[in-house]
Amino acid sequence: MKLSNGSIGKMMAAIVLFAFTSTAFAQKPVLQKTFKDKAVKNLICGMENEVPAIVESSLFVTLELKDRFPDENYDKLLDKFNELANNGSTLPIRYKAQLTSLYFNYHDLFKEVNVSKEDPDQFYRMITEKIETNTLATK
């Protein structure tokens, strides 16, 4: 297949135009937030929700996050736990926020406690029992 001079010129112009636009519109890559950063942001939003069940669910999901990634920095979540423990809209939210805060602050104490999605309330009972056992043992 033979190309005419006009076709070659158009093809060259298209190649030059493509090369120019790809370099001209290239931008620096935007750094993606890590999964943990996104999770922390979403969990804080969940804990600010007006529906108590969503707040309680968000508290439990933070426990799962801490269980899977124990060495990460969760300062923003700790601040939110303390806020909920003092100003939560319901008594169960305040109580679970306190237990969640204890779990985060003293994670080594709760190593034997397994996070279970089947019954989040059972997990909170296990944290409570561990605290009671540890408190009675130190007296």
mmCIF file of C-alpha atoms in Angstrom:
data_model
loop_
_atom_site.group_PDB
_atom_site.id
_atom_site.type_symbol
_atom_site.label_atom_id
_atom_site.label_comp_id
_atom_site.label_asym_id
_atom_site.label_seq_id
_atom_site.Cartn_x
_atom_site.Cartn_y
_atom_site.Cartn_z
ATOM 1 C CA MET A 1 0.000 0.000 0.000
ATOM 2 C CA LYS A 2 1.443 3.283 -1.125
ATOM 3 C CA LEU A 3 0.772 6.518 0.754
ATOM 4 C CA SER A 4 0.486 9.870 -0.949
ATOM 5 C CA ASN A 5 2.475 12.876 0.204
ATOM 6 C CA GLY A 6 -0.670 14.375 1.754
ATOM 7 C CA SER A 7 -1.343 11.222 3.798
ATOM 8 C CA ILE A 8 2.255 11.088 5.035
ATOM 9 C CA GLY A 9 2.045 14.739 6.058
ATOM 10 C CA LYS A 10 -1.199 14.190 7.953
ATOM 11 C CA MET A 11 0.216 11.125 9.687
ATOM 12 C CA MET A 12 3.367 13.005 10.729
ATOM 13 C CA ALA A 13 1.257 15.919 11.980
ATOM 14 C CA ALA A 14 -0.853 13.500 14.051
ATOM 15 C CA ILE A 15 2.270 11.904 15.573
ATOM 16 C CA VAL A 16 3.793 15.293 16.422
ATOM 17 C CA LEU A 17 0.475 16.500 17.857
ATOM 18 C CA PHE A 18 0.145 13.347 19.957
ATOM 19 C CA ALA A 19 3.711 13.688 21.276
ATOM 20 C CA PHE A 20 3.173 17.367 22.088
ATOM 21 C CA THR A 21 -0.141 16.870 23.894
ATOM 22 C CA SER A 22 1.056 13.895 25.914
ATOM 23 C CA THR A 23 4.038 15.839 27.262
ATOM 24 C CA ALA A 24 2.197 19.148 27.618
ATOM 25 C CA PHE A 25 -0.676 17.708 29.629
ATOM 26 C CA ALA A 26 1.397 15.334 31.706
ATOM 27 C CA GLN A 27 1.142 16.113 35.394
ATOM 28 C CA LYS A 28 3.017 14.976 38.426
ATOM 29 C CA PRO A 29 1.449 11.838 39.829
ATOM 30 C CA VAL A 30 -0.827 12.476 42.771
ATOM 31 C CA LEU A 31 0.144 10.415 45.776
ATOM 32 C CA GLN A 32 -2.660 8.079 46.756
ATOM 33 C CA LYS A 33 -3.646 7.980 50.382
ATOM 34 C CA THR A 34 -2.896 4.683 51.971
ATOM 35 C CA PHE A 35 -5.679 2.284 52.771
ATOM 36 C CA LYS A 36 -5.242 2.983 56.480
ATOM 37 C CA ASP A 37 -5.578 6.748 55.975
ATOM 38 C CA LYS A 38 -8.768 6.277 53.990
ATOM 39 C CA ALA A 39 -10.108 3.827 56.559
ATOM 40 C CA VAL A 40 -9.392 6.182 59.461
ATOM 41 C CA LYS A 41 -11.112 9.071 57.678
ATOM 42 C CA ASN A 42 -14.180 6.956 56.866
ATOM 43 C CA LEU A 43 -14.368 5.541 60.384
ATOM 44 C CA ILE A 44 -14.280 9.011 61.893
ATOM 45 C CA CYS A 45 -17.126 10.001 59.556
ATOM 46 C CA GLY A 46 -19.021 6.902 60.686
ATOM 47 C CA MET A 47 -18.502 7.821 64.340
ATOM 48 C CA GLU A 48 -19.911 11.298 63.655
ATOM 49 C CA ASN A 49 -23.129 9.867 62.241
ATOM 50 C CA GLU A 50 -26.437 10.535 64.003
ATOM 51 C CA VAL A 51 -27.590 6.905 63.777
ATOM 52 C CA PRO A 52 -26.351 5.056 66.905
ATOM 53 C CA ALA A 53 -26.045 1.719 65.100
ATOM 54 C CA ILE A 54 -23.643 3.237 62.567
ATOM 55 C CA VAL A 55 -21.539 4.759 65.345
ATOM 56 C CA GLU A 56 -21.383 1.425 67.197
ATOM 57 C CA SER A 57 -20.532 -0.416 63.993
ATOM 58 C CA SER A 58 -17.751 2.061 63.244
ATOM 59 C CA LEU A 59 -16.337 1.523 66.729
ATOM 60 C CA PHE A 60 -16.235 -2.220 66.151
ATOM 61 C CA VAL A 61 -14.613 -1.845 62.733
ATOM 62 C CA THR A 62 -11.857 0.198 64.377
ATOM 63 C CA LEU A 63 -11.194 -2.793 66.632
ATOM 64 C CA GLU A 64 -10.843 -4.991 63.560
ATOM 65 C CA LEU A 65 -8.467 -2.468 62.013
ATOM 66 C CA LYS A 66 -6.312 -2.382 65.150
ATOM 67 C CA ASP A 67 -6.339 -6.188 65.297
ATOM 68 C CA ARG A 68 -5.086 -6.450 61.703
ATOM 69 C CA PHE A 69 -2.668 -3.485 61.782
ATOM 70 C CA PRO A 70 -1.582 -3.166 65.433
ATOM 71 C CA ASP A 71 1.500 -0.991 64.900
ATOM 72 C CA GLU A 72 -0.057 1.870 62.956
ATOM 73 C CA ASN A 73 -0.643 5.379 64.294
ATOM 74 C CA TYR A 74 -4.273 5.826 65.347
ATOM 75 C CA ASP A 75 -4.081 9.149 67.203
ATOM 76 C CA LYS A 76 -7.033 10.634 65.306
ATOM 77 C CA LEU A 77 -9.199 7.669 66.269
ATOM 78 C CA LEU A 78 -8.128 7.849 69.918
ATOM 79 C CA ASP A 79 -9.237 11.471 70.056
ATOM 80 C CA LYS A 80 -12.602 10.479 68.612
ATOM 81 C CA PHE A 81 -12.986 7.598 71.129
ATOM 82 C CA ASN A 82 -12.391 10.001 73.999
ATOM 83 C CA GLU A 83 -14.912 12.448 72.562
ATOM 84 C CA LEU A 84 -17.527 9.700 72.192
ATOM 85 C CA ALA A 85 -16.779 8.318 75.661
ATOM 86 C CA ASN A 86 -17.580 11.731 77.133
ATOM 87 C CA ASN A 87 -20.275 13.002 74.767
ATOM 88 C CA GLY A 88 -21.726 9.967 72.977
ATOM 89 C CA SER A 89 -25.426 10.190 72.193
ATOM 90 C CA THR A 90 -26.297 6.936 73.988
ATOM 91 C CA LEU A 91 -24.948 5.008 76.956
ATOM 92 C CA PRO A 92 -23.903 1.989 74.814
ATOM 93 C CA ILE A 93 -21.901 4.299 72.527
ATOM 94 C CA ARG A 94 -20.100 5.834 75.508
ATOM 95 C CA TYR A 95 -19.393 2.430 77.011
ATOM 96 C CA LYS A 96 -18.143 0.904 73.740
ATOM 97 C CA ALA A 97 -16.021 3.976 73.026
ATOM 98 C CA GLN A 98 -14.348 3.559 76.436
ATOM 99 C CA LEU A 99 -13.722 -0.142 75.827
ATOM 100 C CA THR A 100 -12.406 0.578 72.345
ATOM 101 C CA SER A 101 -10.063 3.213 73.730
ATOM 102 C CA LEU A 102 -8.759 0.743 76.322
ATOM 103 C CA TYR A 103 -8.252 -1.859 73.602
ATOM 104 C CA PHE A 104 -6.191 0.614 71.570
ATOM 105 C CA ASN A 105 -4.177 1.975 74.487
ATOM 106 C CA TYR A 106 -3.425 -1.424 76.048
ATOM 107 C CA HIS A 107 -3.435 -3.657 72.992
ATOM 108 C CA ASP A 108 -0.887 -6.088 74.470
ATOM 109 C CA LEU A 109 -3.291 -6.868 77.323
ATOM 110 C CA PHE A 110 -5.904 -8.094 74.824
ATOM 111 C CA LYS A 111 -3.730 -10.292 72.583
ATOM 112 C CA GLU A 112 -5.722 -13.434 73.476
ATOM 113 C CA VAL A 113 -9.042 -11.784 72.635
ATOM 114 C CA ASN A 114 -10.067 -12.690 69.078
ATOM 115 C CA VAL A 115 -12.050 -10.224 67.008
ATOM 116 C CA SER A 116 -15.171 -11.973 65.712
ATOM 117 C CA LYS A 117 -17.569 -10.456 63.189
ATOM 118 C CA GLU A 118 -20.338 -12.874 64.170
ATOM 119 C CA ASP A 119 -21.079 -11.157 67.475
ATOM 120 C CA PRO A 120 -19.477 -7.763 68.155
ATOM 121 C CA ASP A 121 -21.186 -7.562 71.557
ATOM 122 C CA GLN A 122 -19.463 -10.811 72.559
ATOM 123 C CA PHE A 123 -16.140 -9.216 71.675
ATOM 124 C CA TYR A 124 -16.900 -6.254 73.925
ATOM 125 C CA ARG A 125 -17.862 -8.691 76.714
ATOM 126 C CA MET A 126 -14.491 -10.419 76.275
ATOM 127 C CA ILE A 127 -12.704 -7.071 76.611
ATOM 128 C CA THR A 128 -14.718 -6.332 79.762
ATOM 129 C CA GLU A 129 -13.918 -9.744 81.245
ATOM 130 C CA LYS A 130 -10.238 -9.266 80.522
ATOM 131 C CA ILE A 131 -10.297 -5.876 82.257
ATOM 132 C CA GLU A 132 -12.164 -7.316 85.266
ATOM 133 C CA THR A 133 -9.762 -10.270 85.495
ATOM 134 C CA ASN A 134 -6.719 -8.018 85.261
ATOM 135 C CA THR A 135 -8.138 -5.588 87.829
ATOM 136 C CA LEU A 136 -8.924 -8.338 90.338
ATOM 137 C CA ALA A 137 -5.489 -9.907 89.853
ATOM 138 C CA THR A 138 -3.668 -6.675 90.718
ATOM 139 C CA LYS A 139 -5.478 -5.991 94.016
#
